PDB file of C-alpha atoms and ligand atoms in Angstrom:
ATOM      1  CA  UNK A  20     139.833 -65.796 149.313  1.00 46.00           C
ATOM      2  CA  UNK A  21     142.975 -67.297 148.608  1.00 45.00           C
ATOM      3  CA  UNK A  22     143.730 -68.257 145.111  1.00 45.00           C
ATOM      4  CA  UNK A  23     146.040 -70.703 143.811  1.00 47.00           C
ATOM      5  CA  UNK A  24     149.351 -69.479 141.675  1.00 46.00           C
ATOM      6  CA  UNK A  25     147.278 -70.826 138.389  1.00 47.00           C
ATOM      7  CA  UNK A  26     143.955 -68.951 139.386  1.00 48.00           C
ATOM      8  CA  UNK A  27     145.512 -65.838 139.385  1.00 51.00           C
ATOM      9  CA  UNK A  28     144.392 -64.769 135.742  1.00 54.00           C
ATOM     10  CA  UNK A  29     140.782 -65.156 136.671  1.00 57.00           C
ATOM     11  CA  UNK A  30     140.684 -63.426 139.908  1.00 70.00           C
ATOM     12  CA  UNK A  31     138.764 -60.293 140.884  1.00 91.00           C
ATOM     13  CA  UNK A  32     137.475 -58.306 143.268  1.00 96.00           C
ATOM     14  CA  UNK A  33     133.837 -58.319 143.838  1.00 97.00           C
ATOM     15  CA  UNK A  34     133.790 -54.708 142.813  1.00 96.00           C
ATOM     16  CA  UNK A  35     135.477 -55.637 139.412  1.00 96.00           C
ATOM     17  CA  UNK A  36     133.495 -58.429 139.053  1.00 96.00           C
ATOM     18  CA  UNK A  37     130.420 -56.598 139.102  1.00 97.00           C
ATOM     19  CA  UNK A  38     131.602 -53.431 137.013  1.00 96.00           C
ATOM     20  CA  UNK A  39     132.536 -56.098 134.304  1.00 95.00           C
ATOM     21  CA  UNK A  40     128.922 -57.294 134.523  1.00 97.00           C
ATOM     22  CA  UNK A  41     127.429 -54.187 134.405  1.00 95.00           C
ATOM     23  CA  UNK A  42     128.756 -54.096 131.338  1.00 95.00           C
ATOM     24  CA  UNK A  43     126.862 -56.958 129.802  1.00 97.00           C
ATOM     25  CA  UNK A  44     123.508 -57.226 132.088  1.00 98.00           C
ATOM     26  CA  UNK A  45     120.985 -55.277 134.476  1.00 97.00           C
ATOM     27  CA  UNK A  46     123.256 -54.093 137.544  1.00 97.00           C
ATOM     28  CA  UNK A  47     120.717 -55.440 139.806  1.00 97.00           C
ATOM     29  CA  UNK A  48     120.555 -58.802 138.378  1.00 97.00           C
ATOM     30  CA  UNK A  49     124.185 -59.115 138.295  1.00 98.00           C
ATOM     31  CA  UNK A  50     123.774 -58.193 142.191  1.00 97.00           C
ATOM     32  CA  UNK A  51     121.527 -60.850 142.684  1.00 97.00           C
ATOM     33  CA  UNK A  52     123.524 -63.338 140.405  1.00 98.00           C
ATOM     34  CA  UNK A  53     126.737 -62.827 142.456  1.00 98.00           C
ATOM     35  CA  UNK A  54     124.781 -62.711 145.998  1.00 97.00           C
ATOM     36  CA  UNK A  55     123.483 -66.224 144.864  1.00 96.00           C
ATOM     37  CA  UNK A  56     126.581 -67.492 143.605  1.00 96.00           C
ATOM     38  CA  UNK A  57     128.328 -66.368 146.836  1.00 95.00           C
ATOM     39  CA  UNK A  58     125.548 -66.765 149.698  1.00 94.00           C
ATOM     40  CA  UNK A  59     126.183 -63.635 150.771  1.00 95.00           C
ATOM     41  CA  UNK A  60     123.806 -60.640 150.504  1.00 95.00           C
ATOM     42  CA  UNK A  61     123.633 -57.631 148.079  1.00 95.00           C
ATOM     43  CA  UNK A  62     124.503 -55.309 150.862  1.00 96.00           C
ATOM     44  CA  UNK A  63     127.544 -57.322 151.887  1.00 97.00           C
ATOM     45  CA  UNK A  64     128.614 -57.195 148.625  1.00 97.00           C
ATOM     46  CA  UNK A  65     128.146 -53.583 147.836  1.00 95.00           C
ATOM     47  CA  UNK A  66     130.032 -53.021 151.013  1.00 97.00           C
ATOM     48  CA  UNK A  67     133.157 -55.221 150.389  1.00 96.00           C
ATOM     49  CA  UNK A  68     133.923 -54.260 146.570  1.00 95.00           C
ATOM     50  CA  UNK A  69     137.114 -54.557 147.622  1.00 95.00           C
ATOM     51  CA  UNK A  70     137.143 -58.327 148.654  1.00 96.00           C
ATOM     52  CA  UNK A  71     139.053 -61.052 146.178  1.00 95.00           C
ATOM     53  CA  UNK A  72     136.452 -64.022 145.030  1.00 95.00           C
ATOM     54  CA  UNK A  73     138.095 -66.855 144.381  1.00 93.00           C
ATOM     55  CA  UNK A  74     139.426 -67.956 140.708  1.00 92.00           C
ATOM     56  CA  UNK A  75     136.308 -70.533 140.815  1.00 93.00           C
ATOM     57  CA  UNK A  76     133.710 -68.031 141.881  1.00 95.00           C
ATOM     58  CA  UNK A  77     135.064 -65.448 139.146  1.00 95.00           C
ATOM     59  CA  UNK A  78     134.648 -67.992 136.693  1.00 94.00           C
ATOM     60  CA  UNK A  79     131.189 -69.289 137.768  1.00 96.00           C
ATOM     61  CA  UNK A  80     129.796 -65.397 137.898  1.00 97.00           C
ATOM     62  CA  UNK A  81     131.280 -64.902 134.463  1.00 96.00           C
ATOM     63  CA  UNK A  82     129.343 -67.949 133.140  1.00 97.00           C
ATOM     64  CA  UNK A  83     126.395 -66.888 135.092  1.00 98.00           C
ATOM     65  CA  UNK A  84     126.646 -63.356 133.335  1.00 98.00           C
ATOM     66  CA  UNK A  85     126.620 -64.683 130.037  1.00 97.00           C
ATOM     67  CA  UNK A  86     123.698 -66.482 130.194  1.00 98.00           C
ATOM     68  CA  UNK A  87     121.723 -63.756 131.512  1.00 98.00           C
ATOM     69  CA  UNK A  88     123.232 -61.789 128.797  1.00 97.00           C
ATOM     70  CA  UNK A  89     121.478 -64.646 125.921  1.00 96.00           C
ATOM     71  CA  UNK A  90     118.119 -63.523 128.155  1.00 97.00           C
ATOM     72  CA  UNK A  91     117.997 -66.632 130.809  1.00 98.00           C
ATOM     73  CA  UNK A  92     116.061 -65.318 133.730  1.00 98.00           C
ATOM     74  CA  UNK A  93     118.413 -65.145 137.156  1.00 98.00           C
ATOM     75  CA  UNK A  94     116.071 -67.441 138.981  1.00 98.00           C
ATOM     76  CA  UNK A  95     116.615 -70.624 136.254  1.00 98.00           C
ATOM     77  CA  UNK A  96     120.684 -69.420 136.405  1.00 98.00           C
ATOM     78  CA  UNK A  97     120.791 -69.928 140.252  1.00 97.00           C
ATOM     79  CA  UNK A  98     118.168 -72.564 140.504  1.00 97.00           C
ATOM     80  CA  UNK A  99     115.860 -70.639 142.962  1.00 97.00           C
ATOM     81  CA  UNK A 100     113.632 -67.620 143.655  1.00 97.00           C
ATOM     82  CA  UNK A 101     112.321 -66.504 146.888  1.00 96.00           C
ATOM     83  CA  UNK A 102     108.591 -66.403 147.408  1.00 98.00           C
ATOM     84  CA  UNK A 103     106.921 -65.293 150.827  1.00 98.00           C
ATOM     85  CA  UNK A 104     109.991 -65.698 152.645  1.00 97.00           C
ATOM     86  CA  UNK A 105     111.125 -68.678 151.606  1.00 98.00           C
ATOM     87  CA  UNK A 106     113.488 -70.152 148.800  1.00 97.00           C
ATOM     88  CA  UNK A 107     112.034 -72.327 145.830  1.00 98.00           C
ATOM     89  CA  UNK A 108     113.773 -74.346 143.447  1.00 98.00           C
ATOM     90  CA  UNK A 109     112.525 -73.546 140.180  1.00 98.00           C
ATOM     91  CA  UNK A 110     113.534 -74.515 136.831  1.00 98.00           C
ATOM     92  CA  UNK A 111     112.390 -74.256 132.879  1.00 98.00           C
ATOM     93  CA  UNK A 112     109.618 -76.361 133.891  1.00 98.00           C
ATOM     94  CA  UNK A 113     107.509 -74.072 136.048  1.00 98.00           C
ATOM     95  CA  UNK A 114     106.690 -70.429 136.218  1.00 98.00           C
ATOM     96  CA  UNK A 115     109.269 -68.445 138.233  1.00 98.00           C
ATOM     97  CA  UNK A 116     107.081 -67.431 141.436  1.00 98.00           C
ATOM     98  CA  UNK A 117     106.308 -63.478 140.997  1.00 96.00           C
ATOM     99  CA  UNK A 118     106.075 -60.985 143.758  1.00 94.00           C
ATOM    100  CA  UNK A 119     102.264 -60.398 142.982  1.00 94.00           C
ATOM    101  CA  UNK A 120     101.416 -63.764 143.768  1.00 97.00           C
ATOM    102  CA  UNK A 121     102.247 -63.298 147.280  1.00 97.00           C
ATOM    103  CA  UNK A 122      98.878 -61.201 147.569  1.00 96.00           C
ATOM    104  CA  UNK A 123      96.966 -64.173 146.485  1.00 98.00           C
ATOM    105  CA  UNK A 124      98.965 -66.094 149.328  1.00 98.00           C
ATOM    106  CA  UNK A 125      97.849 -62.843 152.025  1.00 97.00           C
ATOM    107  CA  UNK A 126      93.883 -62.934 151.016  1.00 97.00           C
ATOM    108  CA  UNK A 127      94.095 -66.877 151.235  1.00 97.00           C
ATOM    109  CA  UNK A 128      95.357 -66.454 154.568  1.00 96.00           C
ATOM    110  CA  UNK A 129      93.152 -64.342 155.842  1.00 95.00           C
ATOM    111  CA  UNK A 130      90.019 -66.050 154.343  1.00 94.00           C
ATOM    112  CA  UNK A 131      91.018 -69.242 156.201  1.00 92.00           C
ATOM    113  CA  UNK A 132      92.538 -67.664 159.349  1.00 87.00           C
ATOM    114  CA  UNK A 133      89.610 -65.138 159.378  1.00 84.00           C
ATOM    115  CA  UNK A 134      87.101 -68.045 159.659  1.00 79.00           C
ATOM    116  CA  UNK A 135      85.423 -66.864 156.284  1.00 79.00           C
ATOM    117  CA  UNK A 136      84.960 -70.162 154.983  1.00 78.00           C
ATOM    118  CA  UNK A 137      81.912 -71.566 156.695  1.00 73.00           C
ATOM    119  CA  UNK A 138      82.907 -74.183 159.482  1.00 65.00           C
ATOM    120  CA  UNK A 139      81.515 -76.842 158.359  1.00 59.00           C
ATOM    121  CA  UNK A 140      84.584 -78.820 157.858  1.00 60.00           C
ATOM    122  CA  UNK A 141      87.749 -79.011 160.354  1.00 77.00           C
ATOM    123  CA  UNK A 142      90.371 -79.107 159.079  1.00 89.00           C
ATOM    124  CA  UNK A 143      90.040 -76.491 156.120  1.00 93.00           C
ATOM    125  CA  UNK A 144      90.695 -78.254 152.776  1.00 95.00           C
ATOM    126  CA  UNK A 145      92.681 -76.313 150.218  1.00 97.00           C
ATOM    127  CA  UNK A 146      93.332 -77.103 146.511  1.00 98.00           C
ATOM    128  CA  UNK A 147      95.616 -75.355 144.602  1.00 98.00           C
ATOM    129  CA  UNK A 148      95.132 -75.665 140.740  1.00 98.00           C
ATOM    130  CA  UNK A 149      98.105 -75.685 138.188  1.00 98.00           C
ATOM    131  CA  UNK A 150     100.915 -75.754 141.475  1.00 98.00           C
ATOM    132  CA  UNK A 151     103.582 -75.135 139.101  1.00 98.00           C
ATOM    133  CA  UNK A 152     106.841 -74.881 141.566  1.00 98.00           C
ATOM    134  CA  UNK A 153     104.636 -75.232 144.235  1.00 98.00           C
ATOM    135  CA  UNK A 154     105.221 -71.796 145.594  1.00 98.00           C
ATOM    136  CA  UNK A 155     101.112 -71.258 146.742  1.00 98.00           C
ATOM    137  CA  UNK A 156     100.456 -74.665 147.777  1.00 98.00           C
ATOM    138  CA  UNK A 157     103.999 -74.907 149.974  1.00 98.00           C
ATOM    139  CA  UNK A 158     103.609 -71.734 151.331  1.00 98.00           C
ATOM    140  CA  UNK A 159     100.106 -72.017 152.190  1.00 98.00           C
ATOM    141  CA  UNK A 160     100.959 -75.216 154.141  1.00 98.00           C
ATOM    142  CA  UNK A 161     103.582 -73.935 156.137  1.00 98.00           C
ATOM    143  CA  UNK A 162     101.549 -70.937 157.145  1.00 97.00           C
ATOM    144  CA  UNK A 163      98.395 -73.049 158.064  1.00 96.00           C
ATOM    145  CA  UNK A 164      99.097 -75.890 159.774  1.00 93.00           C
ATOM    146  CA  UNK A 165      96.088 -77.131 160.412  1.00 92.00           C
ATOM    147  CA  UNK A 166      94.940 -77.027 156.988  1.00 95.00           C
ATOM    148  CA  UNK A 167      95.238 -79.856 154.306  1.00 96.00           C
ATOM    149  CA  UNK A 168      96.254 -78.677 151.053  1.00 98.00           C
ATOM    150  CA  UNK A 169      96.082 -80.496 147.633  1.00 98.00           C
ATOM    151  CA  UNK A 170      98.134 -79.003 144.770  1.00 98.00           C
ATOM    152  CA  UNK A 171      97.615 -80.462 141.145  1.00 98.00           C
ATOM    153  CA  UNK A 172      99.133 -80.177 137.611  1.00 98.00           C
ATOM    154  CA  UNK A 173      98.998 -81.776 134.396  1.00 98.00           C
ATOM    155  CA  UNK A 174     102.809 -81.572 134.047  1.00 98.00           C
ATOM    156  CA  UNK A 175     104.581 -84.337 135.739  1.00 98.00           C
ATOM    157  CA  UNK A 176     107.963 -81.965 135.673  1.00 98.00           C
ATOM    158  CA  UNK A 177     106.361 -79.313 137.273  1.00 98.00           C
ATOM    159  CA  UNK A 178     104.902 -81.695 140.035  1.00 98.00           C
ATOM    160  CA  UNK A 179     108.568 -83.431 140.736  1.00 98.00           C
ATOM    161  CA  UNK A 180     109.709 -79.645 141.444  1.00 98.00           C
ATOM    162  CA  UNK A 181     106.479 -78.813 143.535  1.00 98.00           C
ATOM    163  CA  UNK A 182     107.512 -81.998 145.459  1.00 98.00           C
ATOM    164  CA  UNK A 183     111.172 -81.061 145.932  1.00 98.00           C
ATOM    165  CA  UNK A 184     109.838 -77.797 147.324  1.00 98.00           C
ATOM    166  CA  UNK A 185     107.395 -79.161 149.716  1.00 98.00           C
ATOM    167  CA  UNK A 186     110.398 -82.001 150.793  1.00 98.00           C
ATOM    168  CA  UNK A 187     112.960 -79.259 151.636  1.00 98.00           C
ATOM    169  CA  UNK A 188     111.344 -76.596 152.959  1.00 98.00           C
ATOM    170  CA  UNK A 189     109.225 -79.345 155.155  1.00 98.00           C
ATOM    171  CA  UNK A 190     105.801 -78.885 153.725  1.00 98.00           C
ATOM    172  CA  UNK A 191     102.914 -81.267 153.664  1.00 98.00           C
ATOM    173  CA  UNK A 192     101.065 -81.550 150.718  1.00 98.00           C
ATOM    174  CA  UNK A 193      99.454 -83.892 148.665  1.00 98.00           C
ATOM    175  CA  UNK A 194     100.261 -83.841 144.694  1.00 98.00           C
ATOM    176  CA  UNK A 195      97.728 -85.005 141.817  1.00 98.00           C
ATOM    177  CA  UNK A 196      98.328 -85.197 137.963  1.00 98.00           C
ATOM    178  CA  UNK A 197      95.410 -83.817 136.570  1.00 98.00           C
ATOM    179  CA  UNK A 198      93.999 -81.169 133.972  1.00 97.00           C
ATOM    180  CA  UNK A 199      92.120 -79.138 136.195  1.00 98.00           C
ATOM    181  CA  UNK A 200      89.750 -80.545 137.869  1.00 97.00           C
ATOM    182  CA  UNK A 201      89.456 -83.552 135.787  1.00 96.00           C
ATOM    183  CA  UNK A 202      91.432 -86.339 138.348  1.00 96.00           C
ATOM    184  CA  UNK A 203      89.454 -85.046 141.527  1.00 96.00           C
ATOM    185  CA  UNK A 204      86.199 -87.058 140.963  1.00 84.00           C
ATOM    186  CA  UNK A 205      83.689 -85.712 144.151  1.00 87.00           C
ATOM    187  CA  UNK A 206      86.349 -84.300 146.051  1.00 92.00           C
ATOM    188  CA  UNK A 207      85.320 -80.738 147.651  1.00 95.00           C
ATOM    189  CA  UNK A 208      87.537 -78.256 149.394  1.00 96.00           C
ATOM    190  CA  UNK A 209      86.948 -75.025 151.552  1.00 95.00           C
ATOM    191  CA  UNK A 210      89.126 -73.040 149.207  1.00 97.00           C
ATOM    192  CA  UNK A 211      90.348 -73.479 146.044  1.00 98.00           C
ATOM    193  CA  UNK A 212      93.370 -71.072 144.615  1.00 98.00           C
ATOM    194  CA  UNK A 213      94.917 -70.706 141.363  1.00 98.00           C
ATOM    195  CA  UNK A 214      97.542 -68.847 139.437  1.00 98.00           C
ATOM    196  CA  UNK A 215      96.444 -70.158 135.989  1.00 98.00           C
ATOM    197  CA  UNK A 216      97.741 -69.491 132.553  1.00 98.00           C
ATOM    198  CA  UNK A 217      96.299 -65.880 131.624  1.00 98.00           C
ATOM    199  CA  UNK A 218      98.110 -64.365 128.744  1.00 98.00           C
ATOM    200  CA  UNK A 219      96.587 -64.100 125.474  1.00 97.00           C
ATOM    201  CA  UNK A 220      97.456 -66.369 122.572  1.00 96.00           C
ATOM    202  CA  UNK A 221      98.939 -63.353 120.884  1.00 94.00           C
ATOM    203  CA  UNK A 222     100.106 -60.971 123.140  1.00 97.00           C
ATOM    204  CA  UNK A 223     103.997 -59.795 122.167  1.00 96.00           C
ATOM    205  CA  UNK A 224     105.138 -60.239 125.922  1.00 96.00           C
ATOM    206  CA  UNK A 225     105.349 -63.934 125.323  1.00 96.00           C
ATOM    207  CA  UNK A 226     108.149 -63.723 122.636  1.00 96.00           C
ATOM    208  CA  UNK A 227     110.135 -60.992 125.139  1.00 95.00           C
ATOM    209  CA  UNK A 228     112.209 -60.980 127.941  1.00 95.00           C
ATOM    210  CA  UNK A 229     112.284 -63.844 130.620  1.00 96.00           C
ATOM    211  CA  UNK A 230     109.021 -64.924 129.536  1.00 97.00           C
ATOM    212  CA  UNK A 231     110.502 -66.973 126.514  1.00 97.00           C
ATOM    213  CA  UNK A 232     112.505 -68.972 129.027  1.00 97.00           C
ATOM    214  CA  UNK A 233     109.198 -69.859 130.842  1.00 97.00           C
ATOM    215  CA  UNK A 234     106.960 -73.018 130.152  1.00 97.00           C
ATOM    216  CA  UNK A 235     104.128 -71.267 127.465  1.00 96.00           C
ATOM    217  CA  UNK A 236     101.554 -73.686 129.276  1.00 96.00           C
ATOM    218  CA  UNK A 237     102.338 -71.725 132.460  1.00 97.00           C
ATOM    219  CA  UNK A 238     101.921 -68.548 130.903  1.00 97.00           C
ATOM    220  CA  UNK A 239      99.479 -68.556 127.889  1.00 97.00           C
ATOM    221  CA  UNK A 240      95.937 -70.999 127.621  1.00 96.00           C
ATOM    222  CA  UNK A 241      96.338 -69.987 124.189  1.00 95.00           C
ATOM    223  CA  UNK A 242      92.662 -68.163 123.926  1.00 96.00           C
ATOM    224  CA  UNK A 243      92.133 -64.882 122.264  1.00 97.00           C
ATOM    225  CA  UNK A 244      91.354 -63.283 125.520  1.00 97.00           C
ATOM    226  CA  UNK A 245      93.552 -65.191 128.024  1.00 98.00           C
ATOM    227  CA  UNK A 246      90.502 -66.321 130.161  1.00 98.00           C
ATOM    228  CA  UNK A 247      90.055 -69.741 128.812  1.00 98.00           C
ATOM    229  CA  UNK A 248      91.482 -71.339 131.801  1.00 98.00           C
ATOM    230  CA  UNK A 249      89.904 -69.245 134.070  1.00 98.00           C
ATOM    231  CA  UNK A 250      86.682 -69.992 132.766  1.00 98.00           C
ATOM    232  CA  UNK A 251      87.235 -73.710 133.104  1.00 98.00           C
ATOM    233  CA  UNK A 252      88.301 -72.945 136.675  1.00 98.00           C
ATOM    234  CA  UNK A 253      85.311 -70.847 137.426  1.00 98.00           C
ATOM    235  CA  UNK A 254      82.827 -72.926 135.370  1.00 98.00           C
ATOM    236  CA  UNK A 255      84.133 -76.434 137.643  1.00 97.00           C
ATOM    237  CA  UNK A 256      84.431 -74.600 140.599  1.00 97.00           C
ATOM    238  CA  UNK A 257      81.020 -75.241 142.291  1.00 95.00           C
ATOM    239  CA  UNK A 258      81.217 -78.646 142.245  1.00 96.00           C
ATOM    240  CA  UNK A 259      84.524 -78.941 144.010  1.00 97.00           C
ATOM    241  CA  UNK A 260      83.608 -76.580 146.914  1.00 96.00           C
ATOM    242  CA  UNK A 261      81.733 -77.002 150.327  1.00 94.00           C
ATOM    243  CA  UNK A 262      79.030 -74.453 151.069  1.00 92.00           C
ATOM    244  CA  UNK A 263      81.011 -71.219 152.301  1.00 93.00           C
ATOM    245  CA  UNK A 264      84.024 -72.266 150.776  1.00 94.00           C
ATOM    246  CA  UNK A 265      85.898 -69.786 148.026  1.00 97.00           C
ATOM    247  CA  UNK A 266      87.622 -69.756 145.069  1.00 98.00           C
ATOM    248  CA  UNK A 267      90.280 -67.102 144.445  1.00 98.00           C
ATOM    249  CA  UNK A 268      92.805 -66.724 141.518  1.00 98.00           C
ATOM    250  CA  UNK A 269      95.062 -64.367 140.015  1.00 98.00           C
ATOM    251  CA  UNK A 270      94.318 -62.974 136.600  1.00 98.00           C
ATOM    252  CA  UNK A 271      95.945 -60.397 134.229  1.00 97.00           C
ATOM    253  CA  UNK A 272      95.992 -56.480 134.595  1.00 96.00           C
ATOM    254  CA  UNK A 273      93.000 -56.095 132.799  1.00 97.00           C
ATOM    255  CA  UNK A 274      90.913 -59.320 133.496  1.00 98.00           C
ATOM    256  CA  UNK A 275      89.522 -58.240 136.994  1.00 98.00           C
ATOM    257  CA  UNK A 276      86.187 -56.782 135.429  1.00 98.00           C
ATOM    258  CA  UNK A 277      85.805 -60.066 133.371  1.00 98.00           C
ATOM    259  CA  UNK A 278      86.583 -62.545 136.029  1.00 98.00           C
ATOM    260  CA  UNK A 279      84.104 -61.126 138.577  1.00 98.00           C
ATOM    261  CA  UNK A 280      81.536 -61.037 135.845  1.00 98.00           C
ATOM    262  CA  UNK A 281      82.292 -64.823 135.394  1.00 98.00           C
ATOM    263  CA  UNK A 282      81.957 -65.060 138.721  1.00 98.00           C
ATOM    264  CA  UNK A 283      78.723 -63.616 139.353  1.00 98.00           C
ATOM    265  CA  UNK A 284      77.365 -65.566 136.230  1.00 97.00           C
ATOM    266  CA  UNK A 285      78.185 -68.568 138.130  1.00 97.00           C
ATOM    267  CA  UNK A 286      76.334 -67.424 141.594  1.00 96.00           C
ATOM    268  CA  UNK A 287      79.506 -66.726 143.250  1.00 97.00           C
ATOM    269  CA  UNK A 288      78.356 -64.257 146.253  1.00 96.00           C
ATOM    270  CA  UNK A 289      80.796 -61.528 148.311  1.00 96.00           C
ATOM    271  CA  UNK A 290      82.955 -61.088 144.578  1.00 98.00           C
ATOM    272  CA  UNK A 291      85.563 -58.898 144.996  1.00 97.00           C
ATOM    273  CA  UNK A 292      89.271 -58.106 143.492  1.00 98.00           C
ATOM    274  CA  UNK A 293      92.181 -57.125 145.172  1.00 97.00           C
ATOM    275  CA  UNK A 294      94.797 -54.796 143.882  1.00 96.00           C
ATOM    276  CA  UNK A 295      98.988 -55.825 143.639  1.00 92.00           C
ATOM    277  CA  UNK A 296     101.626 -53.557 144.631  1.00 87.00           C
ATOM    278  CA  UNK A 297     101.130 -51.316 141.641  1.00 91.00           C
ATOM    279  CA  UNK A 298      97.778 -50.785 142.596  1.00 94.00           C
ATOM    280  CA  UNK A 299      96.475 -53.197 139.508  1.00 95.00           C
ATOM    281  CA  UNK A 300      93.275 -55.236 140.485  1.00 97.00           C
ATOM    282  CA  UNK A 301      95.450 -58.946 140.167  1.00 97.00           C
ATOM    283  CA  UNK A 302      93.366 -61.373 142.651  1.00 98.00           C
ATOM    284  CA  UNK A 303      89.860 -62.027 142.225  1.00 98.00           C
ATOM    285  CA  UNK A 304      87.609 -64.036 144.680  1.00 98.00           C
ATOM    286  CA  UNK A 305      83.889 -65.227 145.214  1.00 98.00           C
ATOM    287  CA  UNK A 306      82.397 -67.381 148.018  1.00 97.00           C
ATOM    288  CA  UNK A 307      80.280 -70.332 147.004  1.00 96.00           C
ATOM    289  CA  UNK A 308      77.082 -69.953 149.322  1.00 92.00           C
ATOM    290  CA  UNK A 309      74.608 -72.849 149.401  1.00 84.00           C
ATOM    291  CA  UNK A 310      71.560 -72.221 146.669  1.00 75.00           C
ATOM    292  CA  UNK A 311      68.494 -71.115 148.905  1.00 71.00           C
ATOM    293  CA  UNK A 312      65.591 -73.647 148.988  1.00 68.00           C
ATOM    294  CA  UNK A 313      62.699 -72.401 146.875  1.00 67.00           C
TER     295      UNK A 313
HETATM  296  N1  LIG B   9     102.026 -62.525 135.956  1.00 55.20           N
HETATM  297  C1  LIG B   9     103.078 -63.123 134.991  1.00 55.20           C
HETATM  298  C2  LIG B   9     103.556 -62.043 133.693  1.00 55.20           C
HETATM  299  O1  LIG B   9     103.011 -61.509 133.048  1.00 55.20           O
HETATM  300  C3  LIG B   9     102.174 -64.102 134.225  1.00 55.20           C
HETATM  301  C4  LIG B   9     101.643 -65.187 134.834  1.00 55.20           C
HETATM  302  C5  LIG B   9     100.744 -66.041 134.662  1.00 55.20           C
HETATM  303  O2  LIG B   9     100.001 -66.119 133.583  1.00 55.20           O
HETATM  304  N2  LIG B   9      99.925 -66.831 135.458  1.00 55.20           N
HETATM  305  O3  LIG B   9     104.443 -61.951 133.518  1.00 55.20           O
END
């Protein structure tokens, strides 16, 4: 890059900028921030440490590093996070999409593509409860072009971001402002998915690290066991599922057993939990089968 004379003082090579950043923040975070800022890959940055940044890039990078040093998540600084191979816009109003949530997407795709929902309704109707940034709903809509995807959230700020992501990525999703099922009078789906808040009220993680900067209502349901939102979702699901439809949701690392019990208690069949990349059961699902005639 060519710096004008006045910028000279601010100019640095990629290697110098990364070295300076690493004295303040995590090494990989520094690489992600500079990659995001310059539009290069981390591999490129590491291979071309001798190249100059422009004065403007160096100054902007210094600002981003300072923000990260105060704890602001990398995704919020860059305003985006990759999920299932696509870039999603994020801000402080939405949960930052997590890699483990891609497991839920994979499982949902397998159910629909594998015709595991009883095929009474074509095209399949999918509902995402508490869509946040729209990462799940938009991904499902793009991966399942035949499906009719509906996504709801109680936060208008979140819905704005989700809608923006759907538009930018070319996904057709119907958005509804709703507190869980409340605004859905009578509508039924073949698949209901959710990544609900499941952190317990007094979990110390809520006041640590990146979680401090995310919307609390996306992280915790303020209940003692973190299962209130999941109880609401499971309890209401049967009224909103077609026969043969599935409910599938993400939960905390130690909640799988209680989630399966809850599904069993509400008459779900084929109940199963699926582990995340760390081997922790992270997604649990069950199928709504018609009640046999007595
Ligand atoms: N998995 C997230 C975390 O522990 C929580 C996301 C959620 O509550 N849905 O950081």
